[in-house]
mmCIF file of C-alpha atoms and ligand atoms in Angstrom:
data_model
loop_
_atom_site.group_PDB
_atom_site.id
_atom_site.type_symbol
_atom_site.label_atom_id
_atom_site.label_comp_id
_atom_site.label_asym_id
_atom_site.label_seq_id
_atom_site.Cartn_x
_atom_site.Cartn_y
_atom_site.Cartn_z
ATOM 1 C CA UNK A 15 -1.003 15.141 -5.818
ATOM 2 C CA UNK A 16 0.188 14.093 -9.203
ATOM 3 C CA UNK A 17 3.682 14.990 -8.270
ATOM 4 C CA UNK A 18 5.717 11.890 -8.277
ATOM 5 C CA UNK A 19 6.849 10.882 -5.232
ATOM 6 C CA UNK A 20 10.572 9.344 -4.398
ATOM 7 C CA UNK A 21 11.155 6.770 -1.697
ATOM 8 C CA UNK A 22 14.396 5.247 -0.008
ATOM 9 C CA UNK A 23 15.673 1.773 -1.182
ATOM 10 C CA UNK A 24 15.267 -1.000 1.737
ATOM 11 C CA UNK A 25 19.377 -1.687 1.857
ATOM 12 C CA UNK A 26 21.392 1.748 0.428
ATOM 13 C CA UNK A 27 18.991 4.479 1.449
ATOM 14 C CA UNK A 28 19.284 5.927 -1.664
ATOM 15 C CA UNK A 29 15.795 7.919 -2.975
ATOM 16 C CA UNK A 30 14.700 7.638 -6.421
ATOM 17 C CA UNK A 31 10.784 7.973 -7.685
ATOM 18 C CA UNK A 32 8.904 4.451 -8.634
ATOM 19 C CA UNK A 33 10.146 3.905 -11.737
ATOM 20 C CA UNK A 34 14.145 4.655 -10.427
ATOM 21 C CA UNK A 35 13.641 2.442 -7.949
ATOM 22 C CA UNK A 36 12.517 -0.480 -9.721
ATOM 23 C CA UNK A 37 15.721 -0.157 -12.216
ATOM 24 C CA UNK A 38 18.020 0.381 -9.326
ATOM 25 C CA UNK A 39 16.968 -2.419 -7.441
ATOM 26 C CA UNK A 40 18.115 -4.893 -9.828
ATOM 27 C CA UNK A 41 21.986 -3.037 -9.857
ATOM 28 C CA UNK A 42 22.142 -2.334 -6.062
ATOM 29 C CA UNK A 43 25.183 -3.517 -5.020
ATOM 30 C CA UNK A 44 24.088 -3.406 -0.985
ATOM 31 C CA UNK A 45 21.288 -5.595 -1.913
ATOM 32 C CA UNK A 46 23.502 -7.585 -4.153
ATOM 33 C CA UNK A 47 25.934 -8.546 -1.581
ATOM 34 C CA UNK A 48 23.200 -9.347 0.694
ATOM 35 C CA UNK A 49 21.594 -12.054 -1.716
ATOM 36 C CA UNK A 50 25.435 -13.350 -2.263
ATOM 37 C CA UNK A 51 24.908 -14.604 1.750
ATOM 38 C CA UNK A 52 21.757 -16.915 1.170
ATOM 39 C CA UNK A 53 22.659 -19.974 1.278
ATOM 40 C CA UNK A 54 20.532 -21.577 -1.378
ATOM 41 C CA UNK A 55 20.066 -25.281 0.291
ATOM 42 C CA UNK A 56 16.540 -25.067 -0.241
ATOM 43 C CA UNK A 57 15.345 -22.782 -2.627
ATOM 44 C CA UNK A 58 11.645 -20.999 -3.883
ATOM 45 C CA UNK A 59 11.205 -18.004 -6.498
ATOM 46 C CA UNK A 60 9.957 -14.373 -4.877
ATOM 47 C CA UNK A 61 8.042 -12.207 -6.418
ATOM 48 C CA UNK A 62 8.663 -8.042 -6.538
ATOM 49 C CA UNK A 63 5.389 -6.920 -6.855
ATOM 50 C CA UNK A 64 4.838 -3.079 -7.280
ATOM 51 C CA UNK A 65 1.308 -2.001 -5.390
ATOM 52 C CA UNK A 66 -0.377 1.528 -6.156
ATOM 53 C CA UNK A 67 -3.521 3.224 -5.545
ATOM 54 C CA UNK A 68 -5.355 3.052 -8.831
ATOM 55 C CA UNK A 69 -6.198 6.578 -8.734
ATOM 56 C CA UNK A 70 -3.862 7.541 -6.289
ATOM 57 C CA UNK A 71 -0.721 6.685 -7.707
ATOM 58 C CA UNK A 72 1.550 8.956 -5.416
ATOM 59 C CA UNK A 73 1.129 5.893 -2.905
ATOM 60 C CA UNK A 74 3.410 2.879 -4.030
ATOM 61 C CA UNK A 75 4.939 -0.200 -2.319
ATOM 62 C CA UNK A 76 7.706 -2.543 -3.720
ATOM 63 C CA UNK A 77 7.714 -5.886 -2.112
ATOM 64 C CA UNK A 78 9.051 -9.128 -2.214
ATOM 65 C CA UNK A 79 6.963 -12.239 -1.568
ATOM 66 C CA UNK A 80 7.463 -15.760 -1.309
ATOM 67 C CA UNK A 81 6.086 -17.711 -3.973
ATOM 68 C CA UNK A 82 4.958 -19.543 -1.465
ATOM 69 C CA UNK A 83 2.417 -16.439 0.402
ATOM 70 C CA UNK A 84 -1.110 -16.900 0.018
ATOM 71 C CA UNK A 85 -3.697 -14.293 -0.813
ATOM 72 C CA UNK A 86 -4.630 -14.310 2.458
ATOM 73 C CA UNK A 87 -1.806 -12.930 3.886
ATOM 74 C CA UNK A 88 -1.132 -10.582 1.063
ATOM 75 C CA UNK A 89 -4.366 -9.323 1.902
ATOM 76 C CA UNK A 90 -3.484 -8.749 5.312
ATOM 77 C CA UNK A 91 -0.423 -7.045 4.760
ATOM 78 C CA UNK A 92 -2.269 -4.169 2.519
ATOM 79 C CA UNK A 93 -4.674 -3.947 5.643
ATOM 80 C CA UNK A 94 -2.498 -3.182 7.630
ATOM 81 C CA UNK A 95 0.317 -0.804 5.727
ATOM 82 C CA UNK A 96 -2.416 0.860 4.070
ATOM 83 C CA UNK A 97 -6.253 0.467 4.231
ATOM 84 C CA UNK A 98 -7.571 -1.493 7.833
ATOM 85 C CA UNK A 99 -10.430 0.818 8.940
ATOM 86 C CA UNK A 100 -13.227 -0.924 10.489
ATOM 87 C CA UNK A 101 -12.765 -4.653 9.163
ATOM 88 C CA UNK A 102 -14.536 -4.334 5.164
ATOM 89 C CA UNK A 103 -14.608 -7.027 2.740
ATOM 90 C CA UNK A 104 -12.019 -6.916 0.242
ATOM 91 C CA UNK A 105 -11.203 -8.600 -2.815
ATOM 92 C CA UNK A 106 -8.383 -9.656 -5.686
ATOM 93 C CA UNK A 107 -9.262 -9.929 -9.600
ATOM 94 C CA UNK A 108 -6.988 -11.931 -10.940
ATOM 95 C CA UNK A 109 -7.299 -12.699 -14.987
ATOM 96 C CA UNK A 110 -11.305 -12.309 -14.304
ATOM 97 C CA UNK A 111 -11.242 -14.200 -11.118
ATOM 98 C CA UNK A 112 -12.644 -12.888 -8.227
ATOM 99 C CA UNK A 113 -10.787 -13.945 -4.753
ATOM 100 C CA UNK A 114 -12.532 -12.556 -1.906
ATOM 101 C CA UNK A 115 -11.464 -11.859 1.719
ATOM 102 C CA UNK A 116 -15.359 -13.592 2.467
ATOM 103 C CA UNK A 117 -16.580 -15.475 -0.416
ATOM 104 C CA UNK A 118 -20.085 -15.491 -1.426
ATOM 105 C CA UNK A 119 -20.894 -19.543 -1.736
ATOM 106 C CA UNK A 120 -24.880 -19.562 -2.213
ATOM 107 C CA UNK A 121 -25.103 -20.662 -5.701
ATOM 108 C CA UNK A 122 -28.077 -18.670 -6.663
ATOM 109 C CA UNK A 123 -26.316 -15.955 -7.672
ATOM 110 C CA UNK A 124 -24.493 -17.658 -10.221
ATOM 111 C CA UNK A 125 -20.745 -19.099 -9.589
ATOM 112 C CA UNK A 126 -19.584 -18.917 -5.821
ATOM 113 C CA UNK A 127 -16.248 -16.687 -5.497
ATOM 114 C CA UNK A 128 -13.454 -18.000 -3.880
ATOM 115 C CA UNK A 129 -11.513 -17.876 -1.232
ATOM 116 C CA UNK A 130 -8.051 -16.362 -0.849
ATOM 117 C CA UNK A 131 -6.260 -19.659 0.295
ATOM 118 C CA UNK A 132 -4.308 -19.366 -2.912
ATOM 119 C CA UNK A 133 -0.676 -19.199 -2.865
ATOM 120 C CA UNK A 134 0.956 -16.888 -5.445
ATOM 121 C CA UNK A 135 2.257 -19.535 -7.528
ATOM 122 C CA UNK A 136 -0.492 -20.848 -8.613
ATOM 123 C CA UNK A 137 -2.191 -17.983 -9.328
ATOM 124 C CA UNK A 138 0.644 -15.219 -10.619
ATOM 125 C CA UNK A 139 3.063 -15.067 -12.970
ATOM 126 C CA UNK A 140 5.392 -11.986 -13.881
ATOM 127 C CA UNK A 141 4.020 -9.625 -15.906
ATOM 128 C CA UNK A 142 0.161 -10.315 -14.632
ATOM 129 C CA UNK A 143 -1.415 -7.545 -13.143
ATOM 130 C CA UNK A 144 -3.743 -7.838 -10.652
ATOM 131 C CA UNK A 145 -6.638 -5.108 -9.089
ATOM 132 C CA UNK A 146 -7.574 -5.355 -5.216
ATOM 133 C CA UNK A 147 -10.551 -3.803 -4.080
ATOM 134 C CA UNK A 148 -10.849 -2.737 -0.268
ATOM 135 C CA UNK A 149 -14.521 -2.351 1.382
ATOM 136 C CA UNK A 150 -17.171 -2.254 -1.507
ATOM 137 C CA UNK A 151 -19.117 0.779 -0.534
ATOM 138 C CA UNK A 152 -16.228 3.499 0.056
ATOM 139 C CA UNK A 153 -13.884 1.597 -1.914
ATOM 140 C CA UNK A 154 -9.950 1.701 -2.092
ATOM 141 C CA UNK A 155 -8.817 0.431 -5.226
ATOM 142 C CA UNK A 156 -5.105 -0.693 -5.508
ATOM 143 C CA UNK A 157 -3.154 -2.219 -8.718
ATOM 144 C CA UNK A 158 -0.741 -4.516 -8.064
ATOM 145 C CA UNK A 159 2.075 -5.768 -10.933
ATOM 146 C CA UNK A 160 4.150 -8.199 -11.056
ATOM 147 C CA UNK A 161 7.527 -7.032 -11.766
ATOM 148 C CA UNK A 162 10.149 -9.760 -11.489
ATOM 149 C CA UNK A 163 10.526 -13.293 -10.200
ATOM 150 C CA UNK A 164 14.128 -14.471 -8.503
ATOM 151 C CA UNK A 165 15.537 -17.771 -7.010
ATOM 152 C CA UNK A 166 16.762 -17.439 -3.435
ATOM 153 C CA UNK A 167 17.171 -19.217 -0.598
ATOM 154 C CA UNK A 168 13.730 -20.371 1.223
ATOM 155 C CA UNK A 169 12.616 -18.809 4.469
ATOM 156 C CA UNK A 170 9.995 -18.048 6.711
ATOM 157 C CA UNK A 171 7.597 -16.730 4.514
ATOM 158 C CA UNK A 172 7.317 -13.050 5.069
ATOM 159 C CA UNK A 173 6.759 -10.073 2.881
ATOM 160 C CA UNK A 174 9.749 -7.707 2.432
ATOM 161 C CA UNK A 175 9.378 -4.201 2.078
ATOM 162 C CA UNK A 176 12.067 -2.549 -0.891
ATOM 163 C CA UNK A 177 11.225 0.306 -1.204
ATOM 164 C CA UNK A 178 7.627 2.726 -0.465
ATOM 165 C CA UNK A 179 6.654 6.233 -1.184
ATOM 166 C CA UNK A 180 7.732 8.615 1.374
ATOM 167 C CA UNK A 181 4.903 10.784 2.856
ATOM 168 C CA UNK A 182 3.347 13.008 0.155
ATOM 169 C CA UNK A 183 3.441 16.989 1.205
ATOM 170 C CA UNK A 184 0.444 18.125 0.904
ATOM 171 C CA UNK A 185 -0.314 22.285 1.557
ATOM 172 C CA UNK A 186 -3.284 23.322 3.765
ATOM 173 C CA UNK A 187 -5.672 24.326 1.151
ATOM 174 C CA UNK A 188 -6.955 27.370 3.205
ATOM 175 C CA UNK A 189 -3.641 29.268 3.358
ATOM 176 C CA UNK A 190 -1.749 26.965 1.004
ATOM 177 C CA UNK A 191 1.405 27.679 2.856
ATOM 178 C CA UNK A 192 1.817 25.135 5.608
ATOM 179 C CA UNK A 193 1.713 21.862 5.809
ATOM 180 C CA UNK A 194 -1.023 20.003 6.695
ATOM 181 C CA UNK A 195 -2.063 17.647 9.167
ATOM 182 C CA UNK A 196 -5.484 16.870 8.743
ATOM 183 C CA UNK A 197 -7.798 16.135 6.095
ATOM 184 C CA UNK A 198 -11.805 16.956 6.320
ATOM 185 C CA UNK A 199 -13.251 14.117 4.050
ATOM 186 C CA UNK A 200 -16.344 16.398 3.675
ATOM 187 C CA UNK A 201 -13.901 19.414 2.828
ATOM 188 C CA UNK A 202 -13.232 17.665 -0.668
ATOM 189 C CA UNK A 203 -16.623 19.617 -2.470
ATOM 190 C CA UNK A 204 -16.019 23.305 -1.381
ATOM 191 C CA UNK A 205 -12.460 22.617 -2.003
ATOM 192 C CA UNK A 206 -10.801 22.980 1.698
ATOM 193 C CA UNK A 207 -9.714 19.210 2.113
ATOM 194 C CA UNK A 208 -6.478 19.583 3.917
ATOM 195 C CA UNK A 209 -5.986 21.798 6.655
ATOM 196 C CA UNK A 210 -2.885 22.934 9.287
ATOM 197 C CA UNK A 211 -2.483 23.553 12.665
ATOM 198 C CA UNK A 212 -2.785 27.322 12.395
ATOM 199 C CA UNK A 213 -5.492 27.975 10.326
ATOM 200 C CA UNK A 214 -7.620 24.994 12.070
ATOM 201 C CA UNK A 215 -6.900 27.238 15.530
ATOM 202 C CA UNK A 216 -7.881 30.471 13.708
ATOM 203 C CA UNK A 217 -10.663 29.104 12.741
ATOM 204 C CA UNK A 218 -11.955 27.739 15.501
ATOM 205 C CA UNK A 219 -11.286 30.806 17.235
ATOM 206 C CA UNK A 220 -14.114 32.609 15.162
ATOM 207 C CA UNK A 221 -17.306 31.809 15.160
ATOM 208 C CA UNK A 222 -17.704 28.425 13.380
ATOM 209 C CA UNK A 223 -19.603 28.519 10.185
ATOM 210 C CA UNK A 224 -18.803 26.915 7.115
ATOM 211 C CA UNK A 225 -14.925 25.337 6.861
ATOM 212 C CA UNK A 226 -14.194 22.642 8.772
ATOM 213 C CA UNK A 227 -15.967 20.624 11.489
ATOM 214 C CA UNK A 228 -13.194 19.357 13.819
ATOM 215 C CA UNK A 229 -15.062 15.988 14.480
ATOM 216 C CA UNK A 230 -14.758 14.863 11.006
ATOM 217 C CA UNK A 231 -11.049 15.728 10.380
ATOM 218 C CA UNK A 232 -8.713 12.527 10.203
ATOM 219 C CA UNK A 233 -5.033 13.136 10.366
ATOM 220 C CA UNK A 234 -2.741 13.172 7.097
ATOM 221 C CA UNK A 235 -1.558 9.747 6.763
ATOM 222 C CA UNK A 236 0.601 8.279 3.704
ATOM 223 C CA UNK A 237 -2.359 6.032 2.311
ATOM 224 C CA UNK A 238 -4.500 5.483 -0.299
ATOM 225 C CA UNK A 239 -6.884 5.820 1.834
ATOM 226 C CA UNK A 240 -6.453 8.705 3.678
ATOM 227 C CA UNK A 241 -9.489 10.524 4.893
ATOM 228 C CA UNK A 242 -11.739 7.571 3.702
ATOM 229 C CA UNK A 243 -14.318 6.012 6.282
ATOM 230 C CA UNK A 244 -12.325 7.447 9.198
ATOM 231 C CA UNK A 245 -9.098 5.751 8.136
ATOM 232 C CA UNK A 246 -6.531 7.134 10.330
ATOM 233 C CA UNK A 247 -3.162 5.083 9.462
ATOM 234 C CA UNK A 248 -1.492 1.911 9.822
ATOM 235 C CA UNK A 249 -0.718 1.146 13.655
ATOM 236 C CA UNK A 250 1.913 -0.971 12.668
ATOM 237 C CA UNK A 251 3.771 0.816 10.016
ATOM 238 C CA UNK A 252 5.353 4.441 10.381
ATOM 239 C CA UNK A 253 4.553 6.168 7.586
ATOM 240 C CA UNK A 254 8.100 6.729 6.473
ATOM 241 C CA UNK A 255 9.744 4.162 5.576
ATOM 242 C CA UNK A 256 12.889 3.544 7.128
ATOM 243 C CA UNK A 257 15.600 1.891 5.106
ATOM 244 C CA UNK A 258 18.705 -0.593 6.272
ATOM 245 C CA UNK A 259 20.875 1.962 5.848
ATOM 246 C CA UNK A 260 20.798 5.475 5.525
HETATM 247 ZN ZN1 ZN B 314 19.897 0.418 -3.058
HETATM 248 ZN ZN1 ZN B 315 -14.412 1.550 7.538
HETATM 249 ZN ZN1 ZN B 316 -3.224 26.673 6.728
#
């Protein structure tokens, strides 16, 4: 999966690959028109912050956030576009400090961590680049940059989605012709990870040694974490992004 992988921009529907996307944001005239509307009576700065699996760097998000967003919910929001499985502790390092989802505060083992009641602001500025670790056994480890800063008019604090990958295609590695749907996390040794519908019915038509235990296979899902502790996809986001406009 080290193809690159193209998503649509948030307000022309246009695709381009990460790096496209992050130039053509700044000259899109759709969004540009739609900035011209805010009003400006009471302003604060956003962040675009690029996020990407460390290893997995097909997966990639480009946000805006208010300067004003805490850790917190920045934290939630990767839960639960790309990583939520069973509720893990996860953490931010930002220039060597450690904010975690449930800090450690008994002294003993040297400084307590904090807490992620931070807001951005005070703890970013453009240009930093900051690692997030999801569940510390089976971990999911994402980068996060960030890209640009701009003025615009204050709102309910939310965090806006520009632009993500679109799902990855990934080929069944039995017949590597299909599609497939499901991953076996235990597939990943004897090299059968991903599997389709048809050659998962084949098989299970034959008598079932080796290949693929059904009860372990997750479905495909445009994450990081795919296939990782049961992760099975965001229940709140559709794994294709749809734009304003297409
Ligand atoms: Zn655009
Ligand atoms: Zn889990
Ligand atoms: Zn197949």
């Amino acid at each position: 999966m080290g193809t690159q992988t193209k998503g649509f921009c948030k307000y022309c529907g246009k695709e381009y690959t990460r790096s496209g996307m992050l130039r053509h944001l700044e000259a899109c005239k759709e969004r540009k028109s739609k900035l011209a509307m805010e009003t400006y009576k009471r302003k604060c700065r956003y962040f675009q912050i690029v996020i990407s699996g460390k290893y997995a760097k097909a997966y990639w998000l480009i946000v805006e956030v208010s300067e004003n967003t805490t850790l917190k919910e920045l934290d939630q929001f990767i839960r639960d576009i790309w990583v939520e499985c069973c509720g893990h502790l996860s953490a931010f390092t930002i220039h060597g400090t450690q904010y975690e989802s449930c800090p450690v505060t008994d002294r003993f083992w040297g400084e307590p961590s904090k807490n992620m009641n931070y807001r951005l602001k005070d703890v970013v500025n453009v240009g930093d680049s900051i690692s997030y670790e999801y569940d510390f056994g089976s971990t999911t480890e994402l980068m996060l940059s960030i890209h640009s800063c701009r003025e615009g008019e204050k709102k309910k604090r939310e965090i806006i989605i520009l632009s993500r990958n679109n799902p990855p295609k990934i080929l069944c590695s039995n017949c590597e012709q299909n599609e497939a749907k499901w991953v076996n996390p235990e597939g990943y040794c004897e090299g059968v990870p991903f599997w389709c519908d048809k050659c998962l019915g084949a098989e299970n038509e034959g008598e079932e040694e080796e290949g693929c235990e059904r009860q372990f296979l997750v479905p495909i899902c445009n994450s990081p974490r795919m296939g990782v502790c049961g992760y099975a996809g965001s229940d709140r986001y559709p794994d294709l992004f749809e734009p304003d406009k297409r």
